[in-house]
Short mmCIF file of C-alpha atoms in Angstrom, two decimals:
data_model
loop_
_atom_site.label_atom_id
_atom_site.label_comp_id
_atom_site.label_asym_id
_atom_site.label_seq_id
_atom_site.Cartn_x
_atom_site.Cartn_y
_atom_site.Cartn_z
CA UNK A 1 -171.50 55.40 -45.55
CA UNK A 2 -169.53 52.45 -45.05
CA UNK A 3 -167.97 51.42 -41.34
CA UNK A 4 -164.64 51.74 -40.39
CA UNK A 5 -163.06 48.33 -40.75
CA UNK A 6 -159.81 49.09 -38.86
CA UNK A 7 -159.64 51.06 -35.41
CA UNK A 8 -157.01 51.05 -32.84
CA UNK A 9 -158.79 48.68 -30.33
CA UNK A 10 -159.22 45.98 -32.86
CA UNK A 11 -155.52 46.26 -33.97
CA UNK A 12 -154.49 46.00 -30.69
CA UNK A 13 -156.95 43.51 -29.19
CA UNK A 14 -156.32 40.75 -31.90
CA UNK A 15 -152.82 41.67 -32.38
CA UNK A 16 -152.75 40.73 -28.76
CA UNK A 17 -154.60 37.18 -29.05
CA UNK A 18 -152.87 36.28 -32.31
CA UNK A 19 -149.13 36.50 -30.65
CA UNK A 20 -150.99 34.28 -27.75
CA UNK A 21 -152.56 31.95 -29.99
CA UNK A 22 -149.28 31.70 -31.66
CA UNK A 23 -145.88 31.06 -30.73
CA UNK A 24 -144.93 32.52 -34.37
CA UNK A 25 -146.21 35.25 -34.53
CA UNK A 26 -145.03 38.83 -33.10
CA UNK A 27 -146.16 40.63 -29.99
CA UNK A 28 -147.88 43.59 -30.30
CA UNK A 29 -145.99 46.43 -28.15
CA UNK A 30 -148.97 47.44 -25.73
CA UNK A 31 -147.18 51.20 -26.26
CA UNK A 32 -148.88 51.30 -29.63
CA UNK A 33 -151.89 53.18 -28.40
CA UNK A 34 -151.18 56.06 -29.92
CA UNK A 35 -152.22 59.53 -32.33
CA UNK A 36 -149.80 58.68 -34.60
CA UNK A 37 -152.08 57.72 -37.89
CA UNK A 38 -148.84 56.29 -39.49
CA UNK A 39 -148.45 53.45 -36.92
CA UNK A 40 -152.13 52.98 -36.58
CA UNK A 41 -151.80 52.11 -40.57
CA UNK A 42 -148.64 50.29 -39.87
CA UNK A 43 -150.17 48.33 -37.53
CA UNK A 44 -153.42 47.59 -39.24
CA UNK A 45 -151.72 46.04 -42.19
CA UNK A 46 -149.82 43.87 -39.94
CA UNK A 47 -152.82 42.57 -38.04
CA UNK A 48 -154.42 41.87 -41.87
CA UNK A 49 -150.84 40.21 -42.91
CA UNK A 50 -150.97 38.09 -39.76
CA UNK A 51 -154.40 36.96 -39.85
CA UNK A 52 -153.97 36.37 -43.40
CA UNK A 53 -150.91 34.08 -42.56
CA UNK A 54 -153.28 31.65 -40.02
CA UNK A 55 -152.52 28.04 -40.34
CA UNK A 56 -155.17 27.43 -38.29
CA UNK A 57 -158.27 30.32 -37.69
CA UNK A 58 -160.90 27.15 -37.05
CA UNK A 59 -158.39 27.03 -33.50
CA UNK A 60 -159.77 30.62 -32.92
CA UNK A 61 -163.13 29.53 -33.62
CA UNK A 62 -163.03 26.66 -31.42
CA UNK A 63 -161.59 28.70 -28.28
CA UNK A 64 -164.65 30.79 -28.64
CA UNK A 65 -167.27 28.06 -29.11
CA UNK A 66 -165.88 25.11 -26.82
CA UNK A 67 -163.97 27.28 -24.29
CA UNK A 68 -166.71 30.83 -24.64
CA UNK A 69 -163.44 33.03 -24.68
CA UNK A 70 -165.14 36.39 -25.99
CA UNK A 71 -161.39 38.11 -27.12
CA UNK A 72 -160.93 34.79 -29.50
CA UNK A 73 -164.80 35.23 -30.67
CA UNK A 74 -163.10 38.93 -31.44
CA UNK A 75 -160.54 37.48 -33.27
CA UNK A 76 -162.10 35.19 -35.24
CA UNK A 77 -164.87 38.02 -36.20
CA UNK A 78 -162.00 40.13 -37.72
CA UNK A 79 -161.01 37.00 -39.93
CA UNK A 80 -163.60 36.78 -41.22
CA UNK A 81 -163.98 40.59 -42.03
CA UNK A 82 -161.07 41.48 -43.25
CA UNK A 83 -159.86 38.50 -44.89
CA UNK A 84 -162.92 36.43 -45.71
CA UNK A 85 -164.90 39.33 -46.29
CA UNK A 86 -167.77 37.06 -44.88
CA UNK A 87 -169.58 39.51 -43.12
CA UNK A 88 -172.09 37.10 -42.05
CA UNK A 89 -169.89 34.91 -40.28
CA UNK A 90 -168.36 37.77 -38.94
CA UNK A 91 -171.54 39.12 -37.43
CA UNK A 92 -172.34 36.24 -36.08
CA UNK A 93 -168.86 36.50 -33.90
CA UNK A 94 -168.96 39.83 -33.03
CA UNK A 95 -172.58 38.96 -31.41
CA UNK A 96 -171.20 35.97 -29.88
CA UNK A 97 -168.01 38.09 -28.13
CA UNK A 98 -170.79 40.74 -27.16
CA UNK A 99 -172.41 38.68 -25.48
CA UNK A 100 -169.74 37.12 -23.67
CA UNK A 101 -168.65 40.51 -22.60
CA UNK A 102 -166.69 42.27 -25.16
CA UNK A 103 -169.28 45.43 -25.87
CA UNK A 104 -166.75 46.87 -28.63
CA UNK A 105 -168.23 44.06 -31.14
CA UNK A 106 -171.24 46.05 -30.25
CA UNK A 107 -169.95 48.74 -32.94
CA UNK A 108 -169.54 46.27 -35.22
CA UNK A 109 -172.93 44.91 -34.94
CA UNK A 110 -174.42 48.12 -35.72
CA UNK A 111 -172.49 48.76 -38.48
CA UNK A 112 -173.04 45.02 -40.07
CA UNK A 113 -176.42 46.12 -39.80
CA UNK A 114 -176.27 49.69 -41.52
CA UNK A 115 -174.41 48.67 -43.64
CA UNK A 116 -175.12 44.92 -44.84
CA UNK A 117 -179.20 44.26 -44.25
CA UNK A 118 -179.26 42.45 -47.31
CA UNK A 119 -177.87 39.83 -44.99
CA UNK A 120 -180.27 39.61 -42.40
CA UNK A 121 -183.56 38.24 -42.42
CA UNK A 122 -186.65 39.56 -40.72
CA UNK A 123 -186.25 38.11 -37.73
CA UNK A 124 -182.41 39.09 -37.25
CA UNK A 125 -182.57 42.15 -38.98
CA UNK A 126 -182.45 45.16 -36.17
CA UNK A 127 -184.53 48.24 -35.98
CA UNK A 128 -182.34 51.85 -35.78
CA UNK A 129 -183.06 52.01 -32.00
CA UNK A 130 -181.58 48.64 -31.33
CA UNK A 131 -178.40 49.47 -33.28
CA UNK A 132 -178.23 52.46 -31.44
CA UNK A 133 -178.09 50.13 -27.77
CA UNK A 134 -175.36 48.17 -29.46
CA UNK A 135 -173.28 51.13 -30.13
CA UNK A 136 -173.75 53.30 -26.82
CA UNK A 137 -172.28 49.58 -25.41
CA UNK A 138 -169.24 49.96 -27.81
CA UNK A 139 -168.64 53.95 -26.90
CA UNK A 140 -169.04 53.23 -23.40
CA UNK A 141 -165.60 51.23 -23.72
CA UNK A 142 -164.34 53.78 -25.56
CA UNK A 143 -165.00 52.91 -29.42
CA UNK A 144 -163.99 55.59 -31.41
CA UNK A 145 -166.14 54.46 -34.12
CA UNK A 146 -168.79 53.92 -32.00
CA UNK A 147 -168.67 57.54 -31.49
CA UNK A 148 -168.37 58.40 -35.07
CA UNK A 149 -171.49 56.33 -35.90
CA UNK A 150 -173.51 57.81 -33.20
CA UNK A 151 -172.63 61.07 -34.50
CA UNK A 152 -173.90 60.65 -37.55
CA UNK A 153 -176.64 58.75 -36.53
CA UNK A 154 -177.84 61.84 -34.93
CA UNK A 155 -177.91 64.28 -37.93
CA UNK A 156 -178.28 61.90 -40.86
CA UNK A 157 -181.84 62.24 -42.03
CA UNK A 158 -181.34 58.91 -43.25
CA UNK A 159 -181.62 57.12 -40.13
CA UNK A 160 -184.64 59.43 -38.93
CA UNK A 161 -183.36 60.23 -35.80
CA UNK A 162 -182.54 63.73 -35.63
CA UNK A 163 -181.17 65.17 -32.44
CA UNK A 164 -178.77 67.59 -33.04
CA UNK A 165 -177.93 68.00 -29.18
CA UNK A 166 -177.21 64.44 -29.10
CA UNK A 167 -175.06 64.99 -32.22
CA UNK A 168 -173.17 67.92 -30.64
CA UNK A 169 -172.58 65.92 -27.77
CA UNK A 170 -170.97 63.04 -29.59
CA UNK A 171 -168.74 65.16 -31.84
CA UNK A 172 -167.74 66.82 -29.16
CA UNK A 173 -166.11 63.48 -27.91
CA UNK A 174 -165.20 62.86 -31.16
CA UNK A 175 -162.75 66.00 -30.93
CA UNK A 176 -161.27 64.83 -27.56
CA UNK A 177 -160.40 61.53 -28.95
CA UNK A 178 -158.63 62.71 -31.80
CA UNK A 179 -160.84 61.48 -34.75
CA UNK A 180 -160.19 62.26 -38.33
CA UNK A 181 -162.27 65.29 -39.38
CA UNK A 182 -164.21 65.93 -36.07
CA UNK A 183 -163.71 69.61 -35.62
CA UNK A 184 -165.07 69.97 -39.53
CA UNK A 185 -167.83 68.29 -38.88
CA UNK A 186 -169.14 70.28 -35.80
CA UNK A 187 -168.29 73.04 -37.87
CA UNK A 188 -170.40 71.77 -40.71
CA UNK A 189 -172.76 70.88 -37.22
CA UNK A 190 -173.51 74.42 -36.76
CA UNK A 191 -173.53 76.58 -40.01
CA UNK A 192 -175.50 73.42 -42.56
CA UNK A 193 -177.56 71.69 -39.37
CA UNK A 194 -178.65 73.71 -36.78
CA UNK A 195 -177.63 77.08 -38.67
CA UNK A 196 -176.63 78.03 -35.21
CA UNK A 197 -175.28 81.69 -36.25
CA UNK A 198 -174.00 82.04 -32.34
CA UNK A 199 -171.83 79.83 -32.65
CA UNK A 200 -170.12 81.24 -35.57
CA UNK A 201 -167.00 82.21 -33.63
CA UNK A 202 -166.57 78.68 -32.75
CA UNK A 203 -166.88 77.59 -36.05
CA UNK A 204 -164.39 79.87 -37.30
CA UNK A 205 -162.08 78.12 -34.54
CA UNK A 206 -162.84 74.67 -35.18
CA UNK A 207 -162.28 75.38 -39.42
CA UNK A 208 -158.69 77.19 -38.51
CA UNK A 209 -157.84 74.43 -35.75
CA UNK A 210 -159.42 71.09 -38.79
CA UNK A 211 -157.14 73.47 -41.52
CA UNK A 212 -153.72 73.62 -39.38
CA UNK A 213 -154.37 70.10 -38.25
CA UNK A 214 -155.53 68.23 -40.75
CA UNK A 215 -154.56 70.12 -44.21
CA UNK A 216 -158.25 70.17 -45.24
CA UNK A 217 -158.75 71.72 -48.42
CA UNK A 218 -162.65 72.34 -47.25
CA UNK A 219 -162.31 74.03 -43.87
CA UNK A 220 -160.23 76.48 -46.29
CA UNK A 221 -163.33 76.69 -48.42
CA UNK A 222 -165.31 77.20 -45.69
CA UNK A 223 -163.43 80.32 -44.13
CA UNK A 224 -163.24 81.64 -47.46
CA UNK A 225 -167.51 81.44 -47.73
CA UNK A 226 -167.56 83.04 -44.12
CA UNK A 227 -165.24 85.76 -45.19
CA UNK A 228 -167.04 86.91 -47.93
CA UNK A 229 -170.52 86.59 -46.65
CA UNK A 230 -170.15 87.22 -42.80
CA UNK A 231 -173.50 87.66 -42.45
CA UNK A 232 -175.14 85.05 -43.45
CA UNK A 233 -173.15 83.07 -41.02
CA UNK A 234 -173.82 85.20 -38.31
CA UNK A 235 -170.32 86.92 -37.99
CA UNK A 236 -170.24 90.57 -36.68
CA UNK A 237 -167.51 91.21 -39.54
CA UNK A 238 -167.48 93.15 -42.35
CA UNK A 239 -166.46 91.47 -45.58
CA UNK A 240 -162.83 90.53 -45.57
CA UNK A 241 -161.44 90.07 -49.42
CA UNK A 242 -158.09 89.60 -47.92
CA UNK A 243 -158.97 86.71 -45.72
CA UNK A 244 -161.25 85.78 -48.59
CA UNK A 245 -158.87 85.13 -51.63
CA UNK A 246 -156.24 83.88 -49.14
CA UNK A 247 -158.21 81.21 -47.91
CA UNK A 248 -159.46 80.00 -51.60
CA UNK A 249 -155.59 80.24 -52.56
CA UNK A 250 -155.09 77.66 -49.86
CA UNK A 251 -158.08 75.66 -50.61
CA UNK A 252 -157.04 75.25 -54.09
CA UNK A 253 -153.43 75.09 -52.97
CA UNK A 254 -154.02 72.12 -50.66
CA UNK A 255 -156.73 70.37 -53.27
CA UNK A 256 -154.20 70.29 -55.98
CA UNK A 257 -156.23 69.59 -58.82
CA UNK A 258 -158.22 66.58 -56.93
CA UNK A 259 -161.96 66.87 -56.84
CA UNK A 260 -162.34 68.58 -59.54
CA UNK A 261 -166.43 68.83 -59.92
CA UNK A 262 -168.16 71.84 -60.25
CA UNK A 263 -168.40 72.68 -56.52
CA UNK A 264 -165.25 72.06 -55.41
CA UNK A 265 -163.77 73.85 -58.31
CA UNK A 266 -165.46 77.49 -57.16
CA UNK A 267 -162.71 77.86 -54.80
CA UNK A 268 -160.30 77.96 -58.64
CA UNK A 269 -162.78 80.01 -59.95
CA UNK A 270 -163.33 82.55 -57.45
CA UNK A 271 -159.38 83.15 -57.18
CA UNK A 272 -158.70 83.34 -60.90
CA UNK A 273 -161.90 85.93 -60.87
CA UNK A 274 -161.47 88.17 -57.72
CA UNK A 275 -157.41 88.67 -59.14
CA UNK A 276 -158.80 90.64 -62.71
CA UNK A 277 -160.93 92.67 -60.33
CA UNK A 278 -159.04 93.06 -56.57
CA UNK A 279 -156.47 95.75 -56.35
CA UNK A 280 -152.59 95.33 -56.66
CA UNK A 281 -152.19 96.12 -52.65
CA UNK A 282 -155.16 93.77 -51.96
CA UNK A 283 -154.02 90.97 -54.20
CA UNK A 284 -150.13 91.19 -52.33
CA UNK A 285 -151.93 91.14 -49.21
CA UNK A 286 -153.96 88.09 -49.89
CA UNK A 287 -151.07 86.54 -51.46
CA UNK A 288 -148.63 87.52 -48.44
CA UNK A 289 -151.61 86.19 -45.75
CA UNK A 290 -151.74 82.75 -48.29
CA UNK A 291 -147.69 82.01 -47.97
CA UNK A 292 -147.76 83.01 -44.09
CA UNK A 293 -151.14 80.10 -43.71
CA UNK A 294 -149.40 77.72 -46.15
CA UNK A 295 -145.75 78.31 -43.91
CA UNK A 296 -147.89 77.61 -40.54
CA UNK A 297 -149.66 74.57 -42.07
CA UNK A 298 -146.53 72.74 -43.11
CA UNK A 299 -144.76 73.26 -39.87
#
């Protein structure tokens, strides 16, 4: 699980300092704050193309040591990142803007750590608890990746903190700020982690709203599962083989031939099988249901 190494507050914050730094190079528009993932790309490769083109990045580095400006310390950590790939500079940055007051390095700290400990030694290396301070920091100032982290912090067996409330909680947020994949993984949440079978109507909600949303082949997998076996997921419905090939149509409709290892095949498999054994009215129905989900995801 690597960390995310581009988020909106980053693009924006050093987009911000680099056009102040600079007389060269081009404001960011503060209207950029936005759900739009194209411009958040957009955006992202400019800040790497700009800090890239630096004549200077020691200046950076000397606004945050000489003059302790904590948004250059910022800066100067993402340099290092994302075009030095010296993460142990870059750490060292990121705990230098924290502590001058800019808690979103905190996210970065914890991530540095869970994700590069071969660069820490014993007495610099931090325990899961003490990432976990560094993060709340970073979500309390609204890091979306500090929410992300915390999520999965939280029902990760890795990291031996299980707390599945906690986990709710977080992915919960996650959904209100619009992050990639959050209403899957609360799904996922309830039927694979706390096998929570009253909350199966959400989870049929949250698979539908990730599938119209997001075009996610496995929320189609997933509805497809619940269909058939209803009661194992706690559903009060009666097997649906309607709902049940539609839904692997779209899966395999929407995978297109990606992915194609022996799980994520069954959604092929099953479709190819159930249409030598379904009837001719229940195979036009699922196929009529498939075009009408396809028509509804593409708007």
């Amino acid at each position: 699980m690597q960390y995310q190494k581009i988020s909106k507050v980053i693009v924006l914050k050093t987009l911000l300092i680099l056009s102040l730094s600079s007389a060269t190079m081009v404001y960011a528009d503060t209207g950029y704050i936005t759900n739009d993932t194209t411009l958040i790309e957009t955006s992202s490769i400019s800040l790497i193309s700009q800090l890239e083109q630096l004549e200077d990045p020691e200046h950076l580095r000397i606004l945050c040591d000489d003059k302790k400006a904590a948004e250059y310390c910022f800066t100067y950590a993402a340099y290092q990142d994302l075009v030095l790939e010296n993460y142990q500079l870059a750490y060292e940055y990121h705990m230098k803007a924290f502590n001058l007051g800019q808690k979103e390095s905190g996210y970065y700290i914890g991530a540095y750590q869970i994700n590069y400990p071969e660069i820490f030694e014993n007495d610099t290396q931090l325990n899961i608890d003490e990432i976990i301070v560094y993060l709340e920091y970073a979500f309390d100032v609204g890091s979306h990746d500090a929410t992300k982290l915390l999520m999965t912090i939280y029902r990760d067996p890795e990291f031996n903190r299980i707390d599945y409330n906690k986990s709710e909680s977080y992915n919960k947020i996650a959904i209100e700020q619009n992050i990639k994949k959050s209403r899957v993984n609360l799904a996922y949440l309830y039927m694979h982690h706390m096998k929570n079978k009253s909350k199966i109507i959400r989870t049929i909600e949250l698979l539908n709203e990730d599938l119209m949303l997001e075009k996610n082949w496995e929320s189609a997998l997933a509805l497809m599962t619940i269909h058939l076996y209803p009661e194992e997921y706690g559903a009060n419905l009666e097997p649906d083989l309607v709902r049940t090939l539609a839904y692997a149509y779209v899966s395999s409709d929407l995978r297109d031939g990606r992915y194609e290892d022996e799980f994520n095949g069954v959604d092929t498999r099953f479709a190819e099988a159930m249409q030598t054994e379904l009837s001719s009215e229940t195979l036009k129905q699922a196929k009529a249901m498939y075009l009408e989900l396809m028509i509804n995801i593409n708007k």
